[in-house]
Coordinates of C-alpha atoms in Angstrom, one line a residue:
X172 CA 50.0 104.8 82.5
X173 CA 52.1 104.2 80.5
X174 CA 63.3 101.7 77.7
X175 CA 67.6 101.1 77.1
X176 CA 70.7 100.4 75.2
X177 CA 73.3 97.6 75.2
X178 CA 76.2 99.9 75.9
X179 CA 76.9 103.5 75.9
X180 CA 78.9 103.2 72.8
X181 CA 75.9 101.7 71.0
X182 CA 73.6 104.4 72.5
X183 CA 76.0 107.2 71.2
X184 CA 76.2 105.5 67.7
X185 CA 72.5 105.4 67.5
X186 CA 72.0 108.9 68.5
X187 CA 74.8 110.2 66.1
X188 CA 73.3 108.0 63.3
X189 CA 69.8 109.6 64.0
X190 CA 71.4 113.3 64.3
X191 CA 73.2 112.7 61.0
X192 CA 69.9 112.2 59.3
X193 CA 68.5 115.5 60.3
X194 CA 67.6 117.8 57.3
X195 CA 68.5 121.5 57.1
X196 CA 65.4 123.6 56.9
X197 CA 64.5 124.8 53.4
X198 CA 62.7 128.1 52.7
X199 CA 59.3 126.4 52.6
X200 CA 60.0 125.5 56.3
X201 CA 60.8 129.0 57.4
X202 CA 59.0 130.1 60.6
X203 CA 55.9 132.4 60.2
X204 CA 56.6 135.9 59.9
X205 CA 57.0 137.5 63.5
X206 CA 54.2 140.1 62.7
X207 CA 51.6 137.3 62.5
X208 CA 49.0 137.1 65.2
X209 CA 46.7 134.5 66.0
X210 CA 43.2 134.8 64.5
X211 CA 40.0 132.7 65.6
X212 CA 38.3 130.3 63.2
X213 CA 39.1 127.5 60.9
X214 CA 38.8 123.8 60.8
X215 CA 41.6 121.2 61.8
X216 CA 41.2 117.9 60.3
X217 CA 43.2 115.2 62.2
X218 CA 43.6 111.4 61.4
X219 CA 42.6 108.5 63.5
X220 CA 44.3 105.3 62.7
X221 CA 41.4 103.4 64.4
X222 CA 38.1 104.4 65.3
X223 CA 37.3 105.0 69.0
X224 CA 35.5 102.1 71.0
X225 CA 33.9 104.5 73.4
X226 CA 33.6 108.3 74.3
X227 CA 33.4 107.5 78.0
X228 CA 36.9 108.6 79.3
X229 CA 36.6 106.0 82.4
X230 CA 36.6 103.2 79.7
X231 CA 39.2 104.3 77.4
X232 CA 42.0 101.8 76.4
X233 CA 43.7 103.4 73.5
X234 CA 45.5 106.7 72.5
X235 CA 43.0 107.4 69.8
X236 CA 40.2 107.9 72.3
X237 CA 42.5 110.1 74.4
X238 CA 43.1 112.2 71.4
X239 CA 39.5 112.9 70.9
X240 CA 38.7 113.2 74.6
X241 CA 41.3 115.8 75.3
X242 CA 39.4 118.4 73.6
X243 CA 36.0 117.5 75.3
X244 CA 37.4 117.4 78.7
X245 CA 39.6 119.5 81.0
X246 CA 41.6 117.5 83.6
X247 CA 41.5 118.0 87.3
X248 CA 45.2 118.8 87.1
X249 CA 46.9 119.4 83.8
X250 CA 50.4 118.8 82.6
X251 CA 52.5 121.7 81.1
X252 CA 55.2 121.6 78.6
X253 CA 57.8 120.9 81.0
X254 CA 55.8 117.8 82.5
X255 CA 55.1 119.7 85.6
X256 CA 51.5 119.6 87.3
X257 CA 49.7 122.8 86.9
X258 CA 46.0 123.8 87.7
X259 CA 43.2 122.6 85.7
X260 CA 39.7 122.1 87.0
X261 CA 41.4 122.4 90.4
X262 CA 42.8 125.7 90.8
X263 CA 44.8 124.5 93.8
X264 CA 45.2 121.5 96.2
X265 CA 46.9 120.4 99.4
X266 CA 48.3 116.9 100.5
X267 CA 48.1 115.8 104.1
X268 CA 51.3 115.3 106.0
X269 CA 50.9 111.6 106.0
X270 CA 50.4 111.6 102.3
X271 CA 46.9 109.8 102.3
X272 CA 44.6 112.7 101.8
X273 CA 44.2 115.2 98.9
X274 CA 42.1 118.4 99.0
X275 CA 41.2 119.9 95.8
X276 CA 39.6 123.3 95.3
X277 CA 37.7 123.6 92.0
X278 CA 37.7 126.7 89.9
X279 CA 34.0 128.1 90.4
X280 CA 34.0 129.1 86.9
X281 CA 34.2 125.6 85.6
X282 CA 31.3 124.4 83.5
X283 CA 30.3 121.5 81.4
X284 CA 29.1 121.7 77.8
X285 CA 25.5 121.5 78.9
X286 CA 26.0 124.6 81.0
X287 CA 26.0 123.1 84.5
X288 CA 28.8 123.7 86.9
X289 CA 31.6 121.2 87.7
X290 CA 31.1 120.2 91.3
X291 CA 33.1 118.4 94.1
X292 CA 30.2 115.8 94.0
X293 CA 31.2 115.1 90.2
X294 CA 34.8 114.3 91.4
X295 CA 33.5 111.9 94.1
X296 CA 31.3 110.3 91.5
X297 CA 34.1 110.0 88.9
X298 CA 36.4 108.4 91.4
X299 CA 34.0 105.9 92.6
X300 CA 33.1 104.8 88.9
X301 CA 36.9 104.3 88.4
X302 CA 37.4 102.1 91.3
X303 CA 34.0 100.1 90.9
X304 CA 34.9 96.8 89.2
X305 CA 31.5 96.6 87.6
X306 CA 32.5 99.8 85.6
X307 CA 35.2 98.3 83.7
X308 CA 37.6 101.2 84.0
X309 CA 40.9 99.1 83.6
X310 CA 42.8 102.0 82.4
X311 CA 42.6 104.0 85.5
X312 CA 41.5 101.7 88.5
X313 CA 45.0 100.8 89.5
X314 CA 45.9 104.4 89.8
X315 CA 43.2 104.8 92.5
X316 CA 43.7 101.5 94.4
X317 CA 43.1 101.9 98.1
X318 CA 40.6 104.6 97.8
X319 CA 38.6 105.1 100.7
X320 CA 35.2 105.8 99.3
X321 CA 33.6 106.3 102.6
X322 CA 36.0 109.2 103.4
X323 CA 36.2 110.7 99.9
X324 CA 33.6 113.4 100.2
X325 CA 32.4 116.8 99.0
X326 CA 33.3 119.3 101.7
X327 CA 31.4 122.0 99.8
X328 CA 30.3 122.4 96.0
X329 CA 33.9 123.4 95.1
X330 CA 36.0 121.5 97.6
X331 CA 36.6 117.7 97.6
X332 CA 38.7 115.6 100.0
X333 CA 39.9 112.4 98.4
X334 CA 41.4 109.8 101.0
X335 CA 43.5 106.5 100.5
X336 CA 44.4 103.7 102.7
X337 CA 48.2 104.4 102.3
X338 CA 50.4 107.0 100.8
X339 CA 51.5 106.5 97.2
X340 CA 54.6 108.3 95.8
X341 CA 53.2 109.2 92.4
X342 CA 49.5 109.7 93.3
X343 CA 49.1 113.3 92.4
X344 CA 49.9 112.4 88.8
X345 CA 46.6 110.1 88.8
X346 CA 44.5 113.3 89.1
X347 CA 45.5 114.2 85.6
X348 CA 42.1 112.9 84.6
X349 CA 38.8 114.5 83.6
X350 CA 35.8 114.7 85.9
X351 CA 32.3 113.4 84.6
X352 CA 28.9 115.1 85.5
X353 CA 27.0 112.7 87.7
X354 CA 23.8 114.3 86.4
X355 CA 24.6 112.8 83.0
X356 CA 26.6 109.8 83.6
X357 CA 24.9 108.6 86.9
X358 CA 21.8 107.6 84.8
X359 CA 21.6 104.5 82.6
X360 CA 24.1 101.9 81.9
X361 CA 27.5 103.4 82.6
X362 CA 29.5 100.8 80.3
X363 CA 27.1 101.0 77.2
X364 CA 25.1 104.3 77.3
X365 CA 28.2 106.7 76.7
X366 CA 29.9 105.3 73.9
X367 CA 28.7 107.6 71.3
X368 CA 28.0 110.8 73.5
X369 CA 30.1 113.0 75.8
X370 CA 29.4 115.9 78.0
X371 CA 32.7 117.4 79.3
X372 CA 34.2 120.6 80.8
X373 CA 36.6 121.1 77.8
X374 CA 36.8 123.8 75.0
X375 CA 34.9 121.6 72.6
X376 CA 31.5 119.8 72.4
X377 CA 30.5 116.7 70.4
X378 CA 28.8 117.7 67.3
X379 CA 28.6 114.4 65.5
X380 CA 30.0 111.0 65.3
X381 CA 29.7 108.6 62.3
X382 CA 31.2 105.2 63.5
X383 CA 34.1 104.1 61.4
X384 CA 34.3 107.5 59.6
X385 CA 34.6 110.7 61.5
X386 CA 34.0 112.6 64.7
X387 CA 33.3 116.2 64.5
X388 CA 33.7 118.6 67.5
X389 CA 32.7 122.3 67.7
X390 CA 34.3 124.9 69.9
X391 CA 32.0 126.0 72.8
X392 CA 31.1 129.7 73.0
X393 CA 30.6 129.4 76.7
X394 CA 34.0 127.8 77.7
X395 CA 35.1 128.8 80.9
X396 CA 39.0 129.0 80.2
X397 CA 40.9 130.7 77.5
X398 CA 39.2 129.7 74.3
X399 CA 41.3 127.7 71.7
X400 CA 41.8 129.5 68.2
X401 CA 40.3 126.7 66.0
X402 CA 36.6 126.6 65.8
X403 CA 36.1 123.1 64.5
X404 CA 38.1 119.7 64.9
X405 CA 37.2 116.8 62.6
X406 CA 38.8 113.5 63.2
X407 CA 38.7 111.1 60.2
X408 CA 39.2 107.4 60.7
X409 CA 41.8 106.3 58.1
X410 CA 43.1 102.8 58.9
X411 CA 45.5 102.4 55.8
X412 CA 48.7 104.2 56.2
X413 CA 49.1 104.7 52.3
X414 CA 45.7 106.3 52.1
X415 CA 46.4 108.7 55.0
X416 CA 49.7 109.7 53.5
X417 CA 48.1 110.5 50.2
X418 CA 45.5 112.6 52.0
X419 CA 48.2 114.3 53.9
X420 CA 50.0 115.2 50.8
X421 CA 46.9 116.6 49.1
X422 CA 46.1 118.6 52.3
X423 CA 43.0 116.6 53.0
X424 CA 44.1 116.1 56.6
X425 CA 46.3 118.3 58.5
X426 CA 48.5 115.7 60.6
X427 CA 49.6 112.2 61.1
X428 CA 52.2 110.0 62.6
X429 CA 54.4 108.6 59.7
X430 CA 56.7 105.6 59.7
X431 CA 60.5 105.7 59.5
X432 CA 60.4 104.6 55.8
X433 CA 58.3 107.6 54.8
X434 CA 60.3 110.0 56.9
X435 CA 63.6 108.7 55.1
X436 CA 62.5 108.2 51.7
X437 CA 59.8 111.0 51.1
X438 CA 60.7 113.5 53.8
X439 CA 63.0 115.5 51.3
X440 CA 60.4 115.4 48.5
X441 CA 59.8 119.0 47.4
X442 CA 56.0 118.4 47.4
X443 CA 56.2 117.1 50.9
X444 CA 58.4 119.9 52.2
X445 CA 56.1 122.4 50.6
X446 CA 53.1 121.0 52.3
X447 CA 54.2 119.8 55.6
X448 CA 56.8 120.1 58.4
X449 CA 57.9 116.8 60.0
X450 CA 58.5 116.9 63.8
X451 CA 61.0 114.3 65.1
X452 CA 61.2 113.5 68.9
X453 CA 61.4 110.7 71.6
X454 CA 58.4 110.6 73.9
X455 CA 57.6 108.4 76.9
X456 CA 56.9 105.2 74.7
X457 CA 58.4 102.0 73.7
X458 CA 57.7 99.1 71.2
X459 CA 57.4 95.6 72.4
X460 CA 56.1 92.0 71.6
X461 CA 54.0 90.7 74.5
X462 CA 54.2 87.1 75.0
X463 CA 51.1 85.5 76.5
X464 CA 52.7 84.1 79.6
X465 CA 49.8 81.6 80.3
X466 CA 50.1 80.0 76.9
X467 CA 51.7 76.6 77.2
X468 CA 54.4 77.5 74.7
X469 CA 55.3 80.7 76.3
X470 CA 54.8 80.1 80.0
X471 CA 58.6 79.3 80.6
X472 CA 60.7 82.4 80.9
X473 CA 63.6 80.3 79.4
X474 CA 61.6 80.0 76.2
X475 CA 60.6 83.6 76.1
X476 CA 64.2 84.6 76.7
X477 CA 65.4 82.3 73.9
X478 CA 62.8 83.9 71.5
X479 CA 64.1 87.3 72.5
X480 CA 67.6 86.2 72.0
X481 CA 66.5 85.4 68.2
X482 CA 65.5 89.0 67.5
X483 CA 68.3 91.1 65.8
X484 CA 67.4 94.5 67.2
X485 CA 70.3 96.3 65.8
X486 CA 69.5 95.2 62.3
X487 CA 65.9 96.3 63.0
X488 CA 67.0 99.8 63.9
X489 CA 68.9 100.0 60.8
X490 CA 66.6 98.5 58.3
X491 CA 63.1 99.2 59.9
X492 CA 63.8 102.5 61.5
X493 CA 66.9 103.9 59.7
X494 CA 68.8 104.7 62.8
X495 CA 66.1 106.8 64.5
X496 CA 65.3 104.3 67.3
X497 CA 67.3 103.0 70.4
X498 CA 67.3 99.4 72.1
X499 CA 65.4 99.1 75.3
X500 CA 66.0 96.4 77.9
X501 CA 62.8 96.8 80.2
X502 CA 59.7 98.8 81.2
X503 CA 61.4 102.2 81.4
X504 CA 62.7 104.5 78.9
X505 CA 66.4 105.9 79.1
X506 CA 65.0 109.4 79.7
X507 CA 63.2 108.2 83.0
X508 CA 65.0 108.1 86.6
X509 CA 63.7 104.5 87.1
X510 CA 65.7 103.3 84.2
X511 CA 68.6 100.9 85.2
X512 CA 71.6 101.4 82.8
X513 CA 73.3 98.3 84.4
X514 CA 70.7 96.0 82.9
X515 CA 72.1 94.6 79.6
X516 CA 70.1 94.3 76.3
X517 CA 69.3 90.7 75.3
X518 CA 72.2 89.7 73.0
X519 CA 71.4 88.5 69.5
X520 CA 72.5 84.9 69.6
X521 CA 70.3 82.6 67.4
X522 CA 72.6 79.6 68.0
X523 CA 72.3 80.0 71.7
X524 CA 68.5 80.6 71.4
X525 CA 68.0 77.2 69.5
X526 CA 70.4 75.4 71.9
X527 CA 68.1 76.5 74.8
X528 CA 64.9 75.3 73.1
X529 CA 66.6 72.1 72.3
X530 CA 67.7 71.7 76.0
X531 CA 64.0 71.9 76.8
X532 CA 63.0 68.9 74.7
X533 CA 62.5 70.7 71.4
X534 CA 63.9 68.9 68.2
X535 CA 63.4 68.9 64.4
X536 CA 62.4 65.4 64.3
X537 CA 60.8 65.3 60.8
X538 CA 63.4 67.4 59.2
X539 CA 61.1 70.1 58.1
X540 CA 63.0 72.8 59.7
X541 CA 60.6 73.4 62.6
X542 CA 61.2 72.4 66.1
X543 CA 58.8 69.9 67.5
X544 CA 57.9 68.2 70.8
X545 CA 55.4 65.4 71.3
X546 CA 54.6 65.5 67.6
X547 CA 53.7 69.3 68.0
X548 CA 55.5 71.9 66.0
X549 CA 56.8 74.9 67.8
X550 CA 54.3 77.4 66.0
X551 CA 53.3 80.9 67.4
X552 CA 50.6 83.0 66.0
X553 CA 51.4 86.8 65.9
X554 CA 48.3 89.1 66.0
X555 CA 48.7 92.5 64.1
X556 CA 46.1 95.1 62.8
X557 CA 45.2 95.3 59.3
X558 CA 46.6 98.4 57.7
X559 CA 49.6 98.9 60.1
X560 CA 52.5 98.8 57.8
X561 CA 55.2 99.2 60.5
X562 CA 53.7 96.2 62.6
X563 CA 53.5 94.1 59.4
X564 CA 57.1 94.7 58.6
X565 CA 58.3 94.1 62.1
X566 CA 56.3 90.8 62.2
X567 CA 58.1 89.8 58.9
X568 CA 61.3 90.5 60.3
X569 CA 60.5 88.6 63.4
X570 CA 59.4 85.7 61.3
X571 CA 62.7 85.7 59.3
X572 CA 64.5 85.9 62.8
X573 CA 62.7 82.9 64.2
X574 CA 63.1 80.7 61.3
X575 CA 66.8 79.7 61.7
X576 CA 65.9 78.9 65.5
X577 CA 63.4 76.4 64.4
X578 CA 60.2 78.6 65.4
X579 CA 57.5 79.0 62.9
X580 CA 55.7 82.4 63.1
X581 CA 52.3 82.7 61.6
X582 CA 51.0 86.4 61.2
X583 CA 47.5 86.8 61.7
X584 CA 45.9 90.2 60.4
X585 CA 42.6 91.1 61.9
X586 CA 40.5 94.3 61.9
X587 CA 40.8 96.9 64.6
X588 CA 37.8 95.8 66.6
X589 CA 38.8 92.1 66.7
X590 CA 42.5 93.1 67.4
X591 CA 41.7 95.2 70.5
X592 CA 39.2 92.7 71.9
X593 CA 41.6 89.8 71.6
X594 CA 44.5 91.8 73.2
X595 CA 42.4 93.2 76.0
X596 CA 40.9 89.7 76.9
X597 CA 44.3 88.0 76.6
X598 CA 43.1 85.9 73.6
X599 CA 46.5 85.8 71.7
X600 CA 50.1 84.4 71.7
X601 CA 52.1 87.3 70.5
X602 CA 51.5 90.7 68.9
X603 CA 53.3 94.0 68.1
X604 CA 52.4 96.9 70.6
X605 CA 53.3 100.1 72.0
X606 CA 53.1 101.5 75.3
X607 CA 52.6 105.4 76.0
X608 CA 53.8 105.8 79.5
X609 CA 52.8 108.0 82.4
X610 CA 55.2 110.5 83.6
X611 CA 55.6 108.5 86.8
X612 CA 57.1 105.2 85.9
X613 CA 54.9 103.0 88.2
X614 CA 54.3 99.9 86.0
X615 CA 51.9 98.2 88.4
X616 CA 48.8 98.0 86.1
X617 CA 50.9 96.3 83.4
X618 CA 52.7 93.7 85.5
X619 CA 51.2 93.0 88.9
X620 CA 49.7 89.8 89.3
X621 CA 46.4 91.3 90.6
X622 CA 45.9 93.3 87.2
X623 CA 44.9 90.4 85.0
X624 CA 42.0 91.2 82.8
X625 CA 39.4 92.5 83.3
X626 CA 40.9 94.1 86.5
X627 CA 43.8 95.7 84.8
X628 CA 46.2 95.7 81.7
X629 CA 48.3 92.6 82.6
X630 CA 47.0 91.0 79.5
X631 CA 50.2 88.8 79.3
X632 CA 49.2 87.2 82.5
X633 CA 52.8 87.7 84.2
X634 CA 53.0 86.6 87.7
X635 CA 56.1 87.2 90.0
X636 CA 56.0 87.3 93.7
X637 CA 59.4 89.3 93.4
X638 CA 58.2 91.7 90.9
X639 CA 54.8 92.2 92.9
X640 CA 56.7 93.0 96.0
X641 CA 58.9 95.6 94.2
X642 CA 55.9 97.2 92.6
X643 CA 54.1 97.6 96.0
X644 CA 57.2 99.0 97.6
X645 CA 58.0 101.5 94.7
X646 CA 54.4 102.9 95.2
X647 CA 54.7 103.2 98.8
X648 CA 58.3 104.5 99.1
X649 CA 58.2 108.5 99.3
X650 CA 62.1 109.1 99.2
X651 CA 63.1 109.4 95.6
X652 CA 66.6 107.9 96.0
X653 CA 65.2 104.8 97.7
X654 CA 62.3 104.6 95.1
X655 CA 64.9 104.7 92.3
X656 CA 66.8 101.6 93.8
X657 CA 63.5 99.8 94.0
X658 CA 62.8 100.4 90.3
X659 CA 66.2 99.6 89.3
X660 CA 65.7 96.2 90.9
X661 CA 62.4 95.8 89.3
X662 CA 63.8 96.7 85.8
X663 CA 66.4 93.7 86.3
X664 CA 63.7 91.3 87.5
X665 CA 61.4 92.0 84.5
X666 CA 64.3 91.8 82.1
X667 CA 65.1 88.4 83.5
X668 CA 61.7 87.2 83.4
X669 CA 61.0 88.6 79.7
X670 CA 57.0 88.7 80.0
X671 CA 57.5 91.0 77.0
X672 CA 60.2 91.1 74.2
X673 CA 61.2 94.7 74.6
X674 CA 62.3 95.8 71.3
X675 CA 63.2 99.6 70.8
X676 CA 62.2 103.1 71.5
X677 CA 61.3 104.7 68.3
X678 CA 61.5 108.5 67.7
X679 CA 58.2 109.9 66.6
X680 CA 57.9 111.4 63.2
X681 CA 54.6 113.5 63.0
X682 CA 53.6 115.4 60.0
X683 CA 51.8 118.4 60.3
X684 CA 50.3 120.8 57.7
X685 CA 52.4 124.1 57.4
X686 CA 49.3 126.1 57.3
X687 CA 49.0 125.3 61.2
X688 CA 50.7 127.8 63.4
X689 CA 52.2 127.6 66.8
X690 CA 52.7 123.9 66.8
X691 CA 55.1 123.2 69.6
X692 CA 56.7 120.1 71.2
X693 CA 57.0 119.4 75.0
X694 CA 59.7 117.5 76.7
X695 CA 58.7 113.7 76.8
X696 CA 55.2 114.6 75.6
X697 CA 55.7 115.7 72.1
X698 CA 52.8 117.6 70.3
X699 CA 49.9 116.3 72.5
X700 CA 49.0 115.4 76.0
X701 CA 49.9 118.7 77.7
X702 CA 48.3 122.0 78.2
X703 CA 47.7 124.1 76.1
X704 CA 49.3 121.9 73.3
X705 CA 47.2 121.7 70.1
X706 CA 44.7 123.9 71.7
X707 CA 47.0 126.8 71.0
X708 CA 47.2 126.0 67.2
X709 CA 45.7 128.5 64.8
X710 CA 45.2 128.7 61.1
X711 CA 45.7 132.0 59.0
X712 CA 42.3 133.1 57.5
X713 CA 43.7 132.7 54.0
X714 CA 44.5 129.1 54.5
X715 CA 41.3 127.7 55.9
X716 CA 40.5 125.4 53.2
X717 CA 38.6 122.9 55.3
X718 CA 36.0 125.4 56.2
X719 CA 34.5 124.8 52.7
X720 CA 34.0 121.0 53.2

């Protein structure tokens, strides 16, 4: 929107451990013959771990929705494989000297899937919907805070000027968003009428959606840019990891994110290596445990810090992620310039954790092993998604870590819809989540006190005047060196307050069927979220097994 090591020695050891587990390529993993040339056609079957809640991009909250919508929409400005901003719907742009005004020149060839042109008026409409509180665009509204709607206008059908109250150092990255056609989305109820339909400027159109089962996209013959090779994309909703993995091994689906356990124990299996290639990389993401800061048990940062001290992250890296993860200390990853290497990791010290809680009045007065105060046990409910094996294992490890400290952790598994509803509304005590970060490190929408639901994504209800001040300053500072200093201080403040228990940054292990060609990784972005990315994949004619489904 939207990570560090205790010491350099630990960082080096973890990287060495991860590298030592890399496998030498086998004959089955050999690259396609050089003479192979891309050929149009075929069907790609992708996995969705959870069904999408909406196909209205402005209302998206999960990566699953972004995966689908990336085929249906082109962005105003795209990201390339080196994380550079490159032309998308806008062929070029200018920024005013004071940094407050942006002028975009749209490609006149750009067309929506209904044949209508993409216009400057559509850009104005989209931005106004994003900043309108009644729209519910919590994922994007913070990025366009301070938009001057009265001065944001279409200068002509292909030229739009966008004006803000003040300059923002990372503002240009915010325009890596789709543009919605006003002639479609300007009618009816914006929040409810477009959950199952989509009209976009991307290379595919929505052919069919069967809620809870699958989404089918078909390539547009009239697409205005270079056509992708693959004709049809099918997203199959498979919540259970084991079910998806068996489908992957059979070739029923073509790609999926796999756990570190599967990578370690099954990655060398001859059948697996014959069917798929496993890509492993770090992207801009981290795992964390959100503590609900408005919950009476968790509102004191001393309590949150004590709970974090009870978590054995090093053992978690070894036992759960098999050396393919690294400890983080705050809201930035070690690959981001905003990351402060001087912020230490929360040390693992269960004795001190218990001592801290006892100093706050918690005692085991009845000898049952659980601390209590005012006759109430120290008990936390951790919310996780059904079918998420990694989250379940992490919760069990956390449960074991907290028990000696005198804290009882109850694990509550719920279905996807209930899980996301409760998280987004802040109706939980703790959970297990992952943030996929924006290229710019601005964490405003996650931690600023103005971003409590439904305004933003501060669903832990963290509030700090010092953090607020630094986040505002970081947005306004245009000098990179000064901005780095601001975010280094912000990193330290957040690490001290522990609104989350930052856990680890895990390397992604993405299995892809070997019949797919031209599958490439991009720096910090992995296989997806960049142009052309998966749009450039292709399937040899003799291996188009899904065309018969």
